[in-house]
mmCIF file of C-alpha atoms in Angstrom:
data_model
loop_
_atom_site.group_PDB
_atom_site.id
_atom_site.type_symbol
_atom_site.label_atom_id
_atom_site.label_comp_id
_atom_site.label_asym_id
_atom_site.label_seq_id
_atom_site.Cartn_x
_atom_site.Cartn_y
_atom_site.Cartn_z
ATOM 1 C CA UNK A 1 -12.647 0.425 41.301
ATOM 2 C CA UNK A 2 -13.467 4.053 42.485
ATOM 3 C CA UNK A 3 -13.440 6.990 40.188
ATOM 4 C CA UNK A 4 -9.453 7.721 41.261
ATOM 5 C CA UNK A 5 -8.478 4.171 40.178
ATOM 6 C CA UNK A 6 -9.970 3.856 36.884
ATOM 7 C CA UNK A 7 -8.210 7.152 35.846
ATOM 8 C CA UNK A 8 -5.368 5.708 37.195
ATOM 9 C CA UNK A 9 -5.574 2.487 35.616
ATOM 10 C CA UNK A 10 -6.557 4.200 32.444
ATOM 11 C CA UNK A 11 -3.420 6.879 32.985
ATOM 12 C CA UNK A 12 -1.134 3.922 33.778
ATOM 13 C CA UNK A 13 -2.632 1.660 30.621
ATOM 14 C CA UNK A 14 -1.792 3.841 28.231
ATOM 15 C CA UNK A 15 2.188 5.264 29.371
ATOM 16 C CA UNK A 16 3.218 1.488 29.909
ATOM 17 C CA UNK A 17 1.920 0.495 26.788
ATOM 18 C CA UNK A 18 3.508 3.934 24.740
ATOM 19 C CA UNK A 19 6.450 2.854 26.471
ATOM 20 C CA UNK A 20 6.776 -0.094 25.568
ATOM 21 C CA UNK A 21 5.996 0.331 22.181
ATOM 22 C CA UNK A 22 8.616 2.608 21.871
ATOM 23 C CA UNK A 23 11.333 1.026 23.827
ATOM 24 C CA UNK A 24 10.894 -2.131 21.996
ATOM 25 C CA UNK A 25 10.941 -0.197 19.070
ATOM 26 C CA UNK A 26 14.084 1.251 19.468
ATOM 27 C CA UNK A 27 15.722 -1.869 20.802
ATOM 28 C CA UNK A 28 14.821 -3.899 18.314
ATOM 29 C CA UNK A 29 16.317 -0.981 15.660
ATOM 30 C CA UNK A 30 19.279 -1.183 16.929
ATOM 31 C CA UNK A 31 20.623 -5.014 17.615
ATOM 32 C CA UNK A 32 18.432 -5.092 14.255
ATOM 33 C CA UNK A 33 16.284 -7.972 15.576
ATOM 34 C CA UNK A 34 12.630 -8.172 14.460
ATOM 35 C CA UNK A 35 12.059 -10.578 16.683
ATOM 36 C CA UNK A 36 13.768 -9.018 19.746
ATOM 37 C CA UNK A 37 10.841 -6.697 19.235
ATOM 38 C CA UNK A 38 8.491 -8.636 19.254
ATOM 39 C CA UNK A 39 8.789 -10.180 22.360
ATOM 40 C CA UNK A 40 9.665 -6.955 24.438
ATOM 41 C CA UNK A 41 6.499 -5.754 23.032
ATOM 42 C CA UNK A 42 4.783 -9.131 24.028
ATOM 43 C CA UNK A 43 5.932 -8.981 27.521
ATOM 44 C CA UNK A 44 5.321 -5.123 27.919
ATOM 45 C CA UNK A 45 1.670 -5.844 26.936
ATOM 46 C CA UNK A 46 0.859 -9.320 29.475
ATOM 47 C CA UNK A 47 3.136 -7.086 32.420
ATOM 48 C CA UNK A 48 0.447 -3.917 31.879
ATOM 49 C CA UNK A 49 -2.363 -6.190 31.562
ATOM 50 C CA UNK A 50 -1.618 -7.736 35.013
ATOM 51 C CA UNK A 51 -1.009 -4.116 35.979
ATOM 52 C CA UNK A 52 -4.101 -2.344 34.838
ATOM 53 C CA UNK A 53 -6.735 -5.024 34.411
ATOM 54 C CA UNK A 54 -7.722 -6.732 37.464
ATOM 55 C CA UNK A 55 -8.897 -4.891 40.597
ATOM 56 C CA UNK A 56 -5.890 -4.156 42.527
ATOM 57 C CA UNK A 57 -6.325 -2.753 46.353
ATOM 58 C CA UNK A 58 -4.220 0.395 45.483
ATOM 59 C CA UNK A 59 -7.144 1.344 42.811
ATOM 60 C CA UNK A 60 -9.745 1.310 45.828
ATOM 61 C CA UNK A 61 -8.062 4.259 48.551
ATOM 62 C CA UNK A 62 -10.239 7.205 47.374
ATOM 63 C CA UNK A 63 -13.373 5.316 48.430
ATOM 64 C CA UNK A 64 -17.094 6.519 46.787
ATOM 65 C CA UNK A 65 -19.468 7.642 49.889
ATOM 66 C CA UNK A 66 -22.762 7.085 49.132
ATOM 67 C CA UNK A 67 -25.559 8.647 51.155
ATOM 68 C CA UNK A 68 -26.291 7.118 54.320
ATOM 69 C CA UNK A 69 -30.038 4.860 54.520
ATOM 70 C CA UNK A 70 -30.996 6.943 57.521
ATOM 71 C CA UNK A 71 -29.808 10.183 56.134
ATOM 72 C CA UNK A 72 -32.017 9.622 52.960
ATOM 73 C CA UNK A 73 -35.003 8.849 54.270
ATOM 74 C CA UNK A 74 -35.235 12.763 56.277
ATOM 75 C CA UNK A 75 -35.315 13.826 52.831
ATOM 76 C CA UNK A 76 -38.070 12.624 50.686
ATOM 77 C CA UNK A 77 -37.683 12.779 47.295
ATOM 78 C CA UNK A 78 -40.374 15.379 45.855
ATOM 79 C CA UNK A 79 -43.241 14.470 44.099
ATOM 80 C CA UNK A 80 -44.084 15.261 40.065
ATOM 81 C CA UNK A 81 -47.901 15.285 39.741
ATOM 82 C CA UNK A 82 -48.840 12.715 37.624
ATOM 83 C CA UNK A 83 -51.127 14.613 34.536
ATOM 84 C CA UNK A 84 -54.290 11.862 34.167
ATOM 85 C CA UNK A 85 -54.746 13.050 30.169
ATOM 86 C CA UNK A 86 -56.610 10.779 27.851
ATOM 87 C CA UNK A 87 -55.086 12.829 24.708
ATOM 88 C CA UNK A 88 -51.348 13.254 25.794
ATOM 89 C CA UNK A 89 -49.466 10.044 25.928
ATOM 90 C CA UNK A 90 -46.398 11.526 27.266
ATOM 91 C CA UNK A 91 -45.584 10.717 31.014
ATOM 92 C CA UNK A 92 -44.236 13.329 33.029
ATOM 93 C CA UNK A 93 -42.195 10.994 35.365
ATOM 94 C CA UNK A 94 -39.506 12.697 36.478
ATOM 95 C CA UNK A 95 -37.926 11.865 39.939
ATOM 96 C CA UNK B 1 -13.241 1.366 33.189
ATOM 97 C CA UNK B 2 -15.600 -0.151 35.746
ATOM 98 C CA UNK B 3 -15.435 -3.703 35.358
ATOM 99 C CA UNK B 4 -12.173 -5.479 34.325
ATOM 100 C CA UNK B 5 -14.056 -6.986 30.820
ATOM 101 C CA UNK B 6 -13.958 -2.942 29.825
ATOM 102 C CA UNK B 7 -10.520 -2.472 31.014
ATOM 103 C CA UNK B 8 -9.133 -5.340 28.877
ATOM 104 C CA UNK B 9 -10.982 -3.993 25.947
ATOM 105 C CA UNK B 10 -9.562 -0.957 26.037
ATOM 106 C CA UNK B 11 -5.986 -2.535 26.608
ATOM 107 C CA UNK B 12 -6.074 -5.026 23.738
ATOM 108 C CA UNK B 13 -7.423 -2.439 21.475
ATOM 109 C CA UNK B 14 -4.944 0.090 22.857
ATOM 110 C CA UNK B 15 -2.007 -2.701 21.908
ATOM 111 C CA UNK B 16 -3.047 -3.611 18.751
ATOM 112 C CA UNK B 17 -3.839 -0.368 17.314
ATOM 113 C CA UNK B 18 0.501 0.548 19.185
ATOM 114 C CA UNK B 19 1.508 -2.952 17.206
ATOM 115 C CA UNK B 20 -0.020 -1.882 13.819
ATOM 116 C CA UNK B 21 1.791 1.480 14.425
ATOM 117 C CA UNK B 22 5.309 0.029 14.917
ATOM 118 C CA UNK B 23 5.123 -2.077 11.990
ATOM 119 C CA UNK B 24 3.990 0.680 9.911
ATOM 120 C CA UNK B 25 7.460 2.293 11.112
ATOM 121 C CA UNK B 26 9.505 -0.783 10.629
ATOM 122 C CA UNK B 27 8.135 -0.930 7.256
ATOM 123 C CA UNK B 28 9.476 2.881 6.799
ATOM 124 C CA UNK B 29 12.570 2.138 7.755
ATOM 125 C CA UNK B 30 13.255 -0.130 5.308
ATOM 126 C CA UNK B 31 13.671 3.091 3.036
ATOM 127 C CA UNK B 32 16.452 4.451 4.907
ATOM 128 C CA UNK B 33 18.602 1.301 4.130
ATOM 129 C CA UNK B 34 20.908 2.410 0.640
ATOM 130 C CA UNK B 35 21.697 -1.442 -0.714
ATOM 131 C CA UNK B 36 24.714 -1.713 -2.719
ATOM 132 C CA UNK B 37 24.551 -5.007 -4.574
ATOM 133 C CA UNK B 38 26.758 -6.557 -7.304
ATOM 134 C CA UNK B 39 26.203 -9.723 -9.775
ATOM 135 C CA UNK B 40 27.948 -11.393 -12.078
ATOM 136 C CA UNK B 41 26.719 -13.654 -14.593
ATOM 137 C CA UNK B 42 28.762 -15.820 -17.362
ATOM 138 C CA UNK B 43 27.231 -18.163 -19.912
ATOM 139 C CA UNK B 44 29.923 -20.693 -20.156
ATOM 140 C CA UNK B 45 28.382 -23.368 -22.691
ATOM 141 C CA UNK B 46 25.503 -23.585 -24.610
ATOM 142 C CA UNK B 47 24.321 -27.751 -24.424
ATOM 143 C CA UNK B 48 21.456 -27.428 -27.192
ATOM 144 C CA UNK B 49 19.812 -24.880 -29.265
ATOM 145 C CA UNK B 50 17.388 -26.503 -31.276
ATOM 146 C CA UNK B 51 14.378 -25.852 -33.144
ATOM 147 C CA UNK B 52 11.332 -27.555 -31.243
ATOM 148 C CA UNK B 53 8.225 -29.776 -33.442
ATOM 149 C CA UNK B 54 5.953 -26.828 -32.764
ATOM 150 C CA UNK B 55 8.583 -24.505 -34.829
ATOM 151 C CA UNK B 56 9.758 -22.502 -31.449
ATOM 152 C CA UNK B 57 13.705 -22.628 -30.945
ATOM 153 C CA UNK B 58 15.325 -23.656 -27.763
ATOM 154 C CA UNK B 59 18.360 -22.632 -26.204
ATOM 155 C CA UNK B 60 19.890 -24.950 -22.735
ATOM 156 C CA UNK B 61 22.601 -22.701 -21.500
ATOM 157 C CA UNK B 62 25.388 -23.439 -17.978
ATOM 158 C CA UNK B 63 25.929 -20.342 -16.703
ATOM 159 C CA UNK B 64 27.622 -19.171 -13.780
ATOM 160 C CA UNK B 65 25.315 -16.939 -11.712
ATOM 161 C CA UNK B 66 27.128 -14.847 -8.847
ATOM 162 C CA UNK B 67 25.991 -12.130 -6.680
ATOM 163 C CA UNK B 68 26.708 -10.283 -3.405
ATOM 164 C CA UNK B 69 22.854 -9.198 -1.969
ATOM 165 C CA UNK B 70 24.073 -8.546 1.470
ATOM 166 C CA UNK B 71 23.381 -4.725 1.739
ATOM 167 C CA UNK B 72 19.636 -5.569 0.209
ATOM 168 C CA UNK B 73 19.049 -7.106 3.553
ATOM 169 C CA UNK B 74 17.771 -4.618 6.605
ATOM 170 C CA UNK B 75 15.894 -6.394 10.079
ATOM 171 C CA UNK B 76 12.790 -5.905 8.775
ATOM 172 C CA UNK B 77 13.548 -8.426 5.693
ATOM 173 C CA UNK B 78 12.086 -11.979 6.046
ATOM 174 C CA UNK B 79 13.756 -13.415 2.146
ATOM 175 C CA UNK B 80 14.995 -12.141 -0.944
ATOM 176 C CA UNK B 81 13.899 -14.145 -3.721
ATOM 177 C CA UNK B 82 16.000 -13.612 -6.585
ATOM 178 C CA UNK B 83 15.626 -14.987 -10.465
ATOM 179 C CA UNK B 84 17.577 -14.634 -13.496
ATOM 180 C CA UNK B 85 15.640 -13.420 -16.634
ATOM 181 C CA UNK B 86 17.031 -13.308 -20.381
ATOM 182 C CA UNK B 87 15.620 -10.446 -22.019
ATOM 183 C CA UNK B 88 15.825 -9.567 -25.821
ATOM 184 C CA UNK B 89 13.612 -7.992 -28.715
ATOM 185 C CA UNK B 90 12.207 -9.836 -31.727
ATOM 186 C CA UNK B 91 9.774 -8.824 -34.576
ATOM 187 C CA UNK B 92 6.714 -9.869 -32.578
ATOM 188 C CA UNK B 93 7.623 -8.134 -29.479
ATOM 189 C CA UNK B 94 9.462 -5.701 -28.469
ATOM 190 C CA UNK B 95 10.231 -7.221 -25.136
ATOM 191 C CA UNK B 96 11.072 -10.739 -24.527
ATOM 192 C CA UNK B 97 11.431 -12.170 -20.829
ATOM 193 C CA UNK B 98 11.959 -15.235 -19.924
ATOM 194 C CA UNK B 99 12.699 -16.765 -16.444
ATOM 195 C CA UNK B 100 15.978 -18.939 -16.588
ATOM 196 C CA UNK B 101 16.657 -19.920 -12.677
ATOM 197 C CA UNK B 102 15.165 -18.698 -9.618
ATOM 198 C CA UNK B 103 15.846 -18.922 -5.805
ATOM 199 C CA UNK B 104 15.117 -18.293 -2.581
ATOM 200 C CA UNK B 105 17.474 -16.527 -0.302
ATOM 201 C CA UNK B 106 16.584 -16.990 3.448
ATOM 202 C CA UNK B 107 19.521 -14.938 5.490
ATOM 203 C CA UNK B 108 22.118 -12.512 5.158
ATOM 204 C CA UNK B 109 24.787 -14.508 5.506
ATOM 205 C CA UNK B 110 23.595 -17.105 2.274
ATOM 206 C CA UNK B 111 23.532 -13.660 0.351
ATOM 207 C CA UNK B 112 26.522 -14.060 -1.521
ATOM 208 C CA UNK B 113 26.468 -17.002 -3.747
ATOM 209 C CA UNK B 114 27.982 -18.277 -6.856
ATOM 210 C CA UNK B 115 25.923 -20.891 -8.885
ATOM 211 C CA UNK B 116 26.814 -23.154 -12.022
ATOM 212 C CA UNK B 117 23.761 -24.221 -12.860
ATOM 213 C CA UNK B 118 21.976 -25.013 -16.484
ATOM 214 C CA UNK B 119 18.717 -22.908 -16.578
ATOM 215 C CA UNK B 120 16.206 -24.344 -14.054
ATOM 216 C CA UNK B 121 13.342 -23.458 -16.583
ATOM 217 C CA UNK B 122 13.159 -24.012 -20.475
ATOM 218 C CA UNK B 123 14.447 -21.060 -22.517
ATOM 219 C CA UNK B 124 12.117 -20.827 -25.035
ATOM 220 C CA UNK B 125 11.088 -18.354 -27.870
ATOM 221 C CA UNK B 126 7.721 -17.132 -29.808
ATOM 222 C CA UNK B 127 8.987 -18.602 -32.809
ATOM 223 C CA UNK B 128 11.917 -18.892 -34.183
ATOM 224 C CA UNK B 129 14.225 -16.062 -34.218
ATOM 225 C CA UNK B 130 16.664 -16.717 -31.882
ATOM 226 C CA UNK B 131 19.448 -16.931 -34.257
ATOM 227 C CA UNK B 132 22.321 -14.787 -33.659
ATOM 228 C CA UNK B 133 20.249 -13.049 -31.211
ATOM 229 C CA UNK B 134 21.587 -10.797 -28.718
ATOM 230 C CA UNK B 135 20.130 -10.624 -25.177
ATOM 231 C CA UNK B 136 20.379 -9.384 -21.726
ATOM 232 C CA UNK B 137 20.719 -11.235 -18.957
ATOM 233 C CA UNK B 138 19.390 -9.663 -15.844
ATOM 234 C CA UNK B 139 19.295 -10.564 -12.461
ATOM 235 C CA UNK B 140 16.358 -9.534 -10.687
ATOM 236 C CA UNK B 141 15.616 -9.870 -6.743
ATOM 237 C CA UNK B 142 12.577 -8.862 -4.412
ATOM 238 C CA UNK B 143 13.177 -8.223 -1.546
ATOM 239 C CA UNK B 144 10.212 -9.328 0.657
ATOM 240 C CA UNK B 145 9.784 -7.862 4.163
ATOM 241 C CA UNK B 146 8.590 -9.467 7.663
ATOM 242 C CA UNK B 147 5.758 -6.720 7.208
ATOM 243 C CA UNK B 148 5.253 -3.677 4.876
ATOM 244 C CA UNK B 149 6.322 -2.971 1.557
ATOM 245 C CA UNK B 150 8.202 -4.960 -0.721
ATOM 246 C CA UNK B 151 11.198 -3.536 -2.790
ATOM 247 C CA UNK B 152 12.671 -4.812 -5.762
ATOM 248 C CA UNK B 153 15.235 -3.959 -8.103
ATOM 249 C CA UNK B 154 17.117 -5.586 -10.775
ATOM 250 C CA UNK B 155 20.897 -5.651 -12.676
ATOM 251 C CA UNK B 156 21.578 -5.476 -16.002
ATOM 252 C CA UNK B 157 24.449 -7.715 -17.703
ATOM 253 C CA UNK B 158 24.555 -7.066 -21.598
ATOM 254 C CA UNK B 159 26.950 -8.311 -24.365
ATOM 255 C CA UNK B 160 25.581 -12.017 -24.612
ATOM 256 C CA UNK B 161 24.358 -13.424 -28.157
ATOM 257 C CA UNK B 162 23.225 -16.817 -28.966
ATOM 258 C CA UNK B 163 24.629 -18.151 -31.893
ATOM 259 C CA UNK B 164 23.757 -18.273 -35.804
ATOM 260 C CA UNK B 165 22.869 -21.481 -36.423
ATOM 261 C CA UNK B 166 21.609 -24.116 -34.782
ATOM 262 C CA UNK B 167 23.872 -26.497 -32.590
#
């Protein structure tokens, strides 16, 4: 998944499972089945998993471009000198 | 949310931490439901009252135990268990309860019931001064929930007294 798609799926994870939590809720309130709630919430939660959860095509449109092979290698990445000190055991690597 | 293992994670915690929430309403809204319950209980013979080997008396009553618990019952209730409990003063103590009959009531609709029964469990003092005693006889009832808090309340029936001698 892209960067779009997991804020999607994350956006879409957590309305679906509000709203079933609170449509459930509500509809088991009022026929006054505990039960009734249960399962609406059970089958809200296994519909947004199949949702959310697996790797969908519609999560992949906003695709990530990473740098071109080619393109990288005109531009070398620059050099740290490396500081040869008996004392200092800190490495300077930074690339 | 990169890999599908994360996203599940952060679903089922998402759900469980929603399910804990609507049972913590449910439980709630057992408060707003204002029960309006009724009972009735006769004693209509007493088969024995007796002094035991071991110097405690004994009473064996048949009793007719009715009650309407309908309005105790809200979606969120799973049973009302309900028992009978005789209730006096003596010397020793200066509160005396003792279980007569207890039962288990599974759904609204078996909520209004009228028992003759003899007490399911022995009526039994500390000692011996049951004589001409008078008691209480007082229906109690919990009412236990599918999840949350239990509630329980109770109803008073006075103006029973055993009698002064021995039978």
């Amino acid at each position: 998944m892209d960067w779009q798609g997991q804020k999607l799926s994350e956006q879409l994870m957590q309305i679906m499972l509000l709203a079933f939590a609170v449509g459930a809720f509500a509809t088991g309130y009022v026929i006054g089945s505990f039960q009734m709630m249960m399962l609406i919430y059970a089958g809200g939660v296994v519909l947004t998993t199949l949702i959310t959860v697996p790797n969908w095509p519609f999560y992949n449109r906003h695709q990530l471009n990473w740098l071109d092979p080619s393109e990288a290698e005109k531009h070398p990445k620059p050099q740290v000198q490396q500081h040869i000190s008996s004392s200092s055991k800190k490495k300077s690597s930074k690339k | 949310m990169h890999t599908y293992v994360y996203r599940l994670n952060v679903l089922l915690t998402e759900a469980i931490t929603l399910l804990a929430l609507m049972c913590a309403i449910a439980s709630l809204s057992d408060k707003l439901n204002v029960a309006s319950p009724s009972a009735d209980i006769q004693v209509l013979h007493i088969n024995w009252f007796h002094k035991q080997r071991n110097g405690n008396d004994e009473v064996s009553l048949t009793m007719n135990v009715s009650a309407d618990l309908k309005s105790t019952f809200t979606w969120n209730t799973k049973q009302v268990f309900v028992f009978l409990a005789a209730e006096y003063e003596t010397e020793k103590n200066y509160l005396n309860q003792i279980s007569l009959w207890d039962a288990i009531i599974p759904s609204k609709e078996q909520a209004k019931f009228s028992y003759h029964t003899i007490n399911k469990y022995r009526f039994t003092d500390q000692g011996n001064s049951l004589r001409g005693k008078k008691y209480n006889l007082t229906l109690h009832w919990h009412v236990m929930p599918k999840t949350g808090k239990m509630f329980s309340d109770r109803i008073v029936t006075t103006g029973h007294s055993l009698p002064e001698e021995y039978i």
